[in-house]
Coordinates of C-alpha atoms and ligand atoms in Angstrom, one line a residue:
X274 CA -42.2 50.6 213.9
X275 CA -39.7 50.9 211.2
X276 CA -39.1 53.7 209.5
X277 CA -37.6 53.9 205.7
X278 CA -34.8 56.2 207.2
X279 CA -33.6 57.9 210.4
X280 CA -32.0 61.2 210.6
X281 CA -30.8 60.5 214.7
X282 CA -30.1 62.9 217.0
X283 CA -29.0 65.8 214.5
X284 CA -30.2 69.8 215.3
X285 CA -33.1 70.0 212.8
X286 CA -32.7 73.8 211.1
X287 CA -35.7 75.5 210.0
X288 CA -36.7 79.0 209.1
X289 CA -40.1 78.8 210.4
X290 CA -39.4 76.7 213.9
X291 CA -35.3 77.7 214.6
X292 CA -33.4 75.3 215.8
X293 CA -34.5 72.4 217.6
X294 CA -32.8 68.8 218.7
X295 CA -34.5 65.8 217.1
X296 CA -34.5 62.4 215.7
X297 CA -36.7 62.7 211.6
X298 CA -37.7 60.0 210.0
X299 CA -38.7 58.9 206.3
X300 CA -41.1 57.1 204.9
X301 CA -41.9 56.1 201.7
X302 CA -40.4 59.4 200.2
X303 CA -41.9 61.8 202.9
X304 CA -41.5 63.0 206.5
X305 CA -43.4 60.8 208.5
X306 CA -42.5 61.9 212.1
X307 CA -40.1 63.9 213.5
X308 CA -39.9 62.8 217.7
X309 CA -37.3 63.6 220.5
X310 CA -33.7 63.1 220.3
X311 CA -32.8 59.1 220.2
X312 CA -36.1 58.1 220.6
X313 CA -36.1 56.6 216.8
X314 CA -32.4 56.0 216.4
X315 CA -33.0 52.0 216.6
X316 CA -36.1 52.4 214.5
X317 CA -34.9 52.8 210.8
X318 CA -34.0 50.5 208.4
X319 CA -31.0 53.1 207.4
X320 CA -29.7 55.2 209.8
X321 CA -27.7 58.5 209.7
X322 CA -26.4 60.0 212.8
X323 CA -26.3 63.2 212.6
X324 CA -24.4 64.0 216.7
X325 CA -22.9 67.4 216.6
X326 CA -24.4 68.3 212.9
X327 CA -27.3 70.1 211.3
X328 CA -30.2 69.3 209.5
X329 CA -31.3 71.4 207.3
X330 CA -33.8 71.0 204.4
X331 CA -31.9 70.1 201.4
X332 CA -30.7 72.4 199.0
X333 CA -33.3 74.1 195.8
X334 CA -30.6 75.8 193.7
X335 CA -33.2 77.6 191.5
X336 CA -31.3 79.1 188.8
X337 CA -29.1 76.3 186.9
X338 CA -28.5 75.7 182.9
X339 CA -28.4 71.9 182.4
X340 CA -27.8 70.8 179.4
X341 CA -27.3 73.9 177.2
X342 CA -23.9 72.8 175.6
X343 CA -24.3 68.6 176.3
X344 CA -26.9 66.6 176.2
X345 CA -29.3 67.3 178.7
X346 CA -29.2 63.3 179.5
X347 CA -25.9 63.8 180.4
X348 CA -25.8 66.7 182.1
X349 CA -28.5 65.9 184.2
X350 CA -26.8 63.0 184.9
X351 CA -23.1 64.2 185.7
X352 CA -24.4 68.0 187.5
X353 CA -26.9 66.2 189.7
X354 CA -24.1 64.0 191.4
X355 CA -22.2 67.1 191.6
X356 CA -25.2 68.9 193.2
X357 CA -25.4 66.2 195.8
X358 CA -22.4 66.8 196.5
X359 CA -23.0 70.6 198.0
X360 CA -26.7 69.0 199.7
X361 CA -28.7 70.4 196.3
X362 CA -31.9 67.8 196.7
X363 CA -33.8 69.9 193.9
X364 CA -32.7 72.4 190.5
X365 CA -34.6 74.6 188.6
X366 CA -33.1 74.3 185.1
X367 CA -34.3 76.9 183.2
X368 CA -34.0 76.3 179.5
X369 CA -34.8 77.6 176.0
X370 CA -34.9 76.7 172.5
X371 CA -36.6 79.0 169.1
X372 CA -38.7 75.9 168.2
X373 CA -42.1 75.4 169.7
X374 CA -42.3 73.9 173.3
X375 CA -44.9 71.4 171.9
X376 CA -42.2 70.1 169.4
X377 CA -39.4 69.7 171.8
X378 CA -40.9 69.0 175.5
X379 CA -41.5 65.2 175.5
X380 CA -37.7 64.3 174.4
X381 CA -36.3 67.1 177.0
X382 CA -38.9 65.7 179.8
X383 CA -37.5 62.1 179.2
X384 CA -33.8 62.5 179.1
X385 CA -34.6 64.7 182.0
X386 CA -36.1 61.6 184.0
X387 CA -34.3 58.8 183.5
X388 CA -31.0 60.4 184.2
X389 CA -31.4 63.4 187.6
X390 CA -30.3 61.7 190.4
X391 CA -32.0 64.6 192.8
X392 CA -35.4 66.6 191.9
X393 CA -36.0 69.0 189.1
X394 CA -38.2 71.3 187.6
X395 CA -37.9 73.7 184.5
X396 CA -38.4 76.9 183.9
X397 CA -38.5 77.8 179.9
X398 CA -37.6 80.8 178.1
X399 CA -39.8 82.6 176.2
X400 CA -38.8 84.1 172.9
X401 CA -41.5 84.8 170.8
X402 CA -44.8 85.5 170.5
X403 CA -45.5 81.4 169.6
X404 CA -43.9 80.9 173.0
X405 CA -46.4 83.1 174.8
X406 CA -49.0 81.4 173.7
X407 CA -47.7 78.4 174.2
X408 CA -47.7 78.8 178.1
X409 CA -51.0 77.5 179.3
X410 CA -50.6 74.0 177.3
X411 CA -46.9 74.3 179.0
X412 CA -48.6 74.2 182.5
X413 CA -51.6 71.4 181.3
X414 CA -49.7 69.1 180.0
X415 CA -46.0 69.3 181.8
X416 CA -46.7 70.6 185.2
X417 CA -44.4 73.7 184.7
X418 CA -45.2 77.1 186.0
X419 CA -42.1 79.0 186.0
X420 CA -41.3 81.4 182.6
X421 CA -38.0 83.2 181.8
X422 CA -37.8 86.5 180.0
X423 CA -33.9 86.5 178.4
X424 CA -33.7 90.6 178.7
X425 CA -30.4 90.1 177.4
X426 CA -30.8 88.3 174.0
X427 CA -33.4 91.6 173.2
X428 CA -31.7 92.6 170.2
X429 CA -30.2 88.4 169.3
X430 CA -32.9 85.9 169.3
X431 CA -33.7 86.2 166.0
X432 CA -30.5 85.7 164.4
X433 CA -29.2 83.3 167.6
X434 CA -32.5 81.2 167.5
X435 CA -33.7 81.9 163.8
X436 CA -37.0 83.6 164.8
X437 CA -38.6 85.9 162.4
X438 CA -38.4 88.8 165.2
X439 CA -36.4 89.8 168.3
X440 CA -37.6 89.8 171.8
X441 CA -38.5 93.6 172.1
X442 CA -41.3 94.8 174.5
X443 CA -44.2 94.1 173.1
X444 CA -43.2 91.0 173.3
X445 CA -42.7 90.7 177.3
X446 CA -45.7 93.6 177.5
X447 CA -47.9 90.4 176.4
X448 CA -45.7 87.4 178.1
X449 CA -46.8 89.3 181.3
X450 CA -50.2 89.8 180.9
X451 CA -50.9 86.4 179.4
X452 CA -49.0 85.1 183.0
X453 CA -51.4 87.3 185.0
X454 CA -54.3 86.1 183.3
X455 CA -53.7 82.3 184.5
X456 CA -55.6 81.1 187.3
X457 CA -53.1 79.5 188.9
X458 CA -49.5 80.3 190.8
X459 CA -46.8 81.6 188.4
X460 CA -43.3 82.5 188.4
X461 CA -41.4 85.2 186.2
X462 CA -38.0 84.6 186.0
X463 CA -36.5 88.4 184.8
X464 CA -33.4 88.5 183.0
X465 CA -33.0 92.4 184.0
X466 CA -30.5 93.9 181.1
X467 CA -31.1 96.5 179.5
X468 CA -29.7 95.6 176.3
X469 CA -29.3 98.5 174.4
X470 CA -27.1 99.6 176.6
X471 CA -24.8 97.1 177.1
X472 CA -24.3 95.7 173.7
X473 CA -23.2 99.4 173.0
X474 CA -20.8 99.2 175.7
X475 CA -19.9 95.8 174.3
X476 CA -18.9 97.3 170.8
X477 CA -17.3 100.3 172.2
X478 CA -15.4 98.8 174.4
X479 CA -13.9 96.0 172.0
X480 CA -12.9 98.3 169.2
X481 CA -11.2 100.6 172.2
X482 CA -9.1 97.2 172.5
X483 CA -10.2 96.8 176.2
X484 CA -9.6 93.2 178.1
X485 CA -9.0 91.9 181.1
X486 CA -12.3 91.1 183.5
X487 CA -12.7 95.1 183.9
X488 CA -13.8 94.9 180.3
X489 CA -17.1 92.6 180.9
X490 CA -17.9 94.5 184.4
X491 CA -17.7 98.3 182.2
X492 CA -19.6 97.0 179.7
X493 CA -22.6 96.0 181.3
X494 CA -22.4 98.7 184.2
X495 CA -24.7 98.0 187.5
X496 CA -27.3 100.8 186.3
X497 CA -28.2 98.4 183.5
X498 CA -29.2 96.0 185.2
X499 CA -31.2 98.1 188.0
X500 CA -33.0 99.9 184.9
X501 CA -33.8 97.0 183.8
X502 CA -35.6 95.5 186.9
X503 CA -37.7 99.0 187.6
X504 CA -38.8 98.7 184.4
X505 CA -39.8 95.0 184.5
X506 CA -41.2 95.4 187.8
X507 CA -43.6 98.4 186.8
X508 CA -44.8 96.1 184.0
X509 CA -45.5 93.5 186.4
X510 CA -47.8 96.0 188.2
X511 CA -49.2 97.6 185.3
X512 CA -50.9 94.5 184.6
X513 CA -51.3 93.1 187.8
X514 CA -49.0 90.1 188.1
X515 CA -49.1 89.5 191.3
X516 CA -47.5 86.2 191.6
X517 CA -44.1 85.8 191.5
X518 CA -42.1 88.6 189.4
X519 CA -38.2 87.4 190.7
X520 CA -35.2 89.1 189.0
X521 CA -32.9 86.2 188.9
X522 CA -29.2 87.0 189.5
X523 CA -28.6 90.2 191.0
X524 CA -25.4 91.7 190.8
X525 CA -25.2 95.3 191.6
X526 CA -26.1 97.1 194.4
X527 CA -28.0 99.7 192.6
X528 CA -30.2 97.1 191.5
X529 CA -30.4 96.0 195.1
X530 CA -30.6 99.3 196.2
X531 CA -33.9 100.3 193.7
X532 CA -35.8 96.3 194.5
X533 CA -35.7 97.9 198.4
X534 CA -37.2 100.9 197.2
X535 CA -39.6 98.7 195.0
X536 CA -40.7 96.8 197.7
X537 CA -40.9 99.6 200.1
X538 CA -43.4 100.9 197.6
X539 CA -45.4 98.1 197.6
X540 CA -44.2 96.5 194.5
X541 CA -44.0 92.5 194.6
X542 CA -40.6 91.7 193.9
X543 CA -38.5 88.9 194.2
X544 CA -35.2 88.9 193.7
X545 CA -32.2 86.0 193.6
X546 CA -28.9 86.7 193.5
X547 CA -25.6 84.3 193.2
X548 CA -23.3 83.0 194.9
X549 CA -20.4 84.0 193.2
X550 CA -21.2 87.6 193.6
X551 CA -21.1 87.2 197.5
X552 CA -18.2 85.3 197.1
X553 CA -16.2 86.9 195.0
X554 CA -14.7 90.8 193.5
X555 CA -14.2 91.6 190.5
X556 CA -10.1 92.0 191.2
X557 CA -9.8 88.9 191.6
X558 CA -11.8 87.4 188.7
X559 CA -10.1 86.1 185.6
X560 CA -12.0 84.4 182.4
X561 CA -13.5 81.3 184.6
X562 CA -15.9 84.1 185.8
X563 CA -16.5 85.1 182.9
X564 CA -19.9 85.3 183.8
X565 CA -23.5 87.6 182.8
X566 CA -24.1 89.8 184.7
X567 CA -20.3 89.7 185.7
X568 CA -18.9 89.7 189.4
X569 CA -18.4 93.1 190.5
X570 CA -16.6 95.4 193.5
X571 CA -16.5 94.8 196.9
X572 CA -18.9 97.5 197.8
X573 CA -21.5 95.8 195.6
X574 CA -20.5 92.3 197.4
X575 CA -20.8 94.1 200.9
X576 CA -24.3 95.7 199.8
X577 CA -25.6 92.3 198.4
X578 CA -24.9 90.3 202.1
X579 CA -26.7 93.4 203.7
X580 CA -30.0 93.4 201.5
X581 CA -29.6 88.6 201.6
X582 CA -29.7 90.1 205.4
X583 CA -32.6 92.3 205.4
X584 CA -35.1 91.0 203.3
X585 CA -34.3 93.5 200.0
X586 CA -33.0 89.5 198.5
X587 CA -34.1 86.3 199.7
X588 CA -33.4 83.4 197.3
X589 CA -29.3 82.4 196.3
X590 CA -29.2 80.1 193.4
X591 CA -25.9 80.1 191.2
X592 CA -26.3 80.2 187.4
X593 CA -24.6 76.9 186.9
X594 CA -23.6 76.0 183.8
X595 CA -20.5 73.0 183.5
X596 CA -17.9 73.5 180.8
X597 CA -14.7 71.8 180.3
X598 CA -12.0 74.5 181.0
X599 CA -10.5 74.2 177.3
X600 CA -14.0 75.3 176.2
X601 CA -14.8 78.1 178.9
X602 CA -11.8 79.7 178.7
X603 CA -11.3 81.3 175.7
X604 CA -8.4 83.9 173.7
X605 CA -9.3 86.9 175.9
X606 CA -12.2 87.9 178.3
X607 CA -14.6 88.0 174.8
X608 CA -14.2 85.0 173.4
X609 CA -15.5 81.4 175.6
X610 CA -18.5 80.3 176.7
X611 CA -20.4 82.4 179.8
X612 CA -21.3 80.7 183.2
X613 CA -19.5 78.5 185.1
X614 CA -20.7 75.3 187.4
X615 CA -21.7 76.1 191.3
X616 CA -24.1 74.2 192.8
X617 CA -22.0 71.8 194.8
X618 CA -20.3 75.0 196.6
X619 CA -23.7 76.8 196.7
X620 CA -24.5 75.8 200.2
X621 CA -21.0 75.5 201.6
X622 CA -20.2 79.1 200.6
X623 CA -23.1 80.4 202.0
X624 CA -22.0 78.7 205.2
X625 CA -18.5 79.5 205.3
X626 CA -18.8 83.3 204.0
X627 CA -21.8 84.0 205.2
X628 CA -22.6 82.2 208.4
X629 CA -19.5 81.9 210.0
X630 CA -18.6 85.1 208.9
X631 CA -21.5 86.9 211.3
X632 CA -22.8 88.1 207.9
X633 CA -26.3 86.1 208.5
X634 CA -27.8 83.5 210.6
X635 CA -27.8 79.5 210.2
X636 CA -31.6 80.1 210.0
X637 CA -31.0 82.5 207.2
X638 CA -29.2 80.2 205.1
X639 CA -31.6 77.7 205.1
X640 CA -33.9 80.0 203.9
X641 CA -32.0 81.6 200.9
X642 CA -30.7 78.1 200.2
X643 CA -34.1 76.3 200.3
X644 CA -37.4 77.6 201.8
X645 CA -37.7 80.7 200.2
X646 CA -36.3 79.2 196.9
X647 CA -39.4 76.7 197.1
X648 CA -41.7 79.3 198.0
X649 CA -41.0 81.8 194.9
X650 CA -41.5 78.6 192.4
X651 CA -44.0 77.3 193.9
X652 CA -42.6 74.0 195.3
X653 CA -43.0 74.5 199.4
X654 CA -44.5 73.1 201.5
X655 CA -43.3 69.9 199.6
X656 CA -40.1 71.0 199.1
X657 CA -37.5 73.3 201.6
X658 CA -38.7 72.4 205.0
X659 CA -38.3 70.1 207.3
X660 CA -41.5 69.0 208.5
X661 CA -43.9 66.2 208.4
X662 CA -45.7 65.7 205.2
X663 CA -42.6 67.0 203.0
X664 CA -40.6 65.3 200.9
X665 CA -37.6 63.6 203.0
X666 CA -35.3 66.3 201.3
X667 CA -32.2 66.8 203.6
X668 CA -28.7 68.1 203.7
X669 CA -27.3 66.5 206.3
X670 CA -24.3 69.4 207.5
X671 CA -21.1 69.5 209.8
X672 CA -20.6 73.1 210.5
X673 CA -16.8 72.9 211.5
X674 CA -16.0 70.9 208.4
X675 CA -13.1 72.3 206.5
X676 CA -12.0 71.7 203.0
X677 CA -10.1 72.7 199.7
X678 CA -11.7 72.7 197.2
X679 CA -10.9 71.0 193.9
X680 CA -12.4 70.0 190.5
X681 CA -12.5 66.0 191.6
X682 CA -14.2 67.1 195.2
X683 CA -17.2 68.6 193.8
X684 CA -17.5 65.9 190.8
X685 CA -18.9 67.6 187.8
X686 CA -18.3 67.4 183.8
X687 CA -16.8 70.6 184.6
X688 CA -12.7 70.4 185.1
X689 CA -12.0 74.0 186.6
X690 CA -14.0 75.7 189.4
X691 CA -14.1 79.3 190.4
X692 CA -13.4 78.3 193.7
X693 CA -10.1 75.9 193.1
X694 CA -8.1 75.9 196.5
X695 CA -10.4 77.9 198.4
X696 CA -10.7 76.9 202.2
X697 CA -14.4 76.5 202.7
X698 CA -15.5 75.7 205.9
X699 CA -19.5 73.6 206.2
X700 CA -20.5 70.8 204.5
X701 CA -23.2 68.1 203.7
X702 CA -21.5 64.3 205.6
X703 CA -25.2 63.3 203.9
X704 CA -27.7 64.6 201.4
X705 CA -31.1 62.4 201.2
X706 CA -33.7 62.9 198.3
X707 CA -36.7 61.8 199.2
X708 CA -36.2 59.3 202.3
X709 CA -33.1 57.6 200.8
X710 CA -29.3 58.4 201.1
X711 CA -28.2 59.8 197.7
X712 CA -24.7 61.3 199.3
X713 CA -23.0 59.5 201.8
X714 CA -19.3 60.8 203.1
X715 CA -18.2 61.8 199.9
X716 CA -19.4 59.1 197.2
X717 CA -22.6 59.7 195.7
X718 CA -24.6 57.1 196.1
X719 CA -28.1 57.7 194.6
X720 CA -28.2 56.1 190.6
X721 CA -29.2 58.5 187.7
X722 CA -32.9 58.0 187.6
X723 CA -33.6 58.5 191.3
X724 CA -34.9 61.9 190.5
X725 CA -38.1 63.0 189.3
X726 CA -40.1 66.2 188.2
X727 CA -42.1 68.1 190.8
X728 CA -45.3 68.6 188.9
X729 CA -46.3 72.5 189.5
X730 CA -49.1 73.9 190.5
X731 CA -48.5 71.2 193.2
X732 CA -51.8 68.8 194.6
X733 CA -54.1 70.3 196.8
X734 CA -52.6 74.0 196.2
X735 CA -49.0 75.6 197.4
X736 CA -49.1 78.0 200.2
Ligands
LIG121 ZN1 -29.1 81.7 184.3

């Protein structure tokens, strides 16, 4: 029997089953067979020889912002091209609009479907009571079950998005209750920031002439993240919301340790951190790393790795935003655009800084870059695992391959990277999206439009 594609002689890495040598076959986009190594190596229309390499579930980057500054039609194309270089097979694109989603989604969905090279799902920011009221329709019509609370915009949405009023806690209260009332699985992605504290500090620091990277670290202290995370978790518990209360981009040791305390008390909290908090410290940051929350100290970085290992933090994402350097970098640290591109370096940095530095195991790396993210967003077991019946989304990884990071290597629209000149060890040699070879030794071979939206809840339910 011939299979559409076979990945032969690799070592499969599965958070559920550990490591084992196998051939993996794909048909009609799904994994159809997992067999003894070498037994299927002549049975594929396309054969990827994975001898001496590891086969990981394709990276699920749960946190990207595509289409924020440029049209989604363009970003879906260029940023999925970049993602494939780093083994990404699915992204969660988080976006927000002031208008009702019923008015904007059709165009947005069409732009995505025609241009993504890998799979994707959406998380919608809820900025108003009207958005909250739209939740059931968004689930039914668009297969979107994840929503984001933008704590940082609390005092800004009226002006910034031309809305009647700001995003105060009464909206959060209704938002959480609405999600708790829904029958199906949902995810509440929560940006934890006490905006009253950060806005005041921001104003005071600017008036005092503070500049340099440390100014944006000081304006957003770790406790202003922790305080909001605890308050949000408390609201979720109050309303009996027992799906995924998911704190995005945890950056501080204070937040991570408070989340550990909440988890030990039985609060359901899922935590995500991003690769820049794991790979960088504020001492080495410049305007390229103008990200909210900011990159913090070595002590914060060390604590995040500990909590990633011990299970307090279960997910890694990137908060990827692609800009050109001249748009990104402003006159000083208060100027310029927030965010930085990083999907393509997500898995390589977790391998290089995590696995090779003995901070986490290879199985844990697969879990935090794929399996757990798929579970948190109800994509599992269609995504996030190497098993028969799941989508054949795979990253074939050479753990020993060392590369020097450059913007060219990463193939993003962005012409800079936070990791320029870094030596990183552990890169995908091939990326496979639903059984199709999408990236092959430096070349992105999947066309725009190969990717598709992952409708949720999954047919047949998720586990
Ligand atoms: Zn974000």
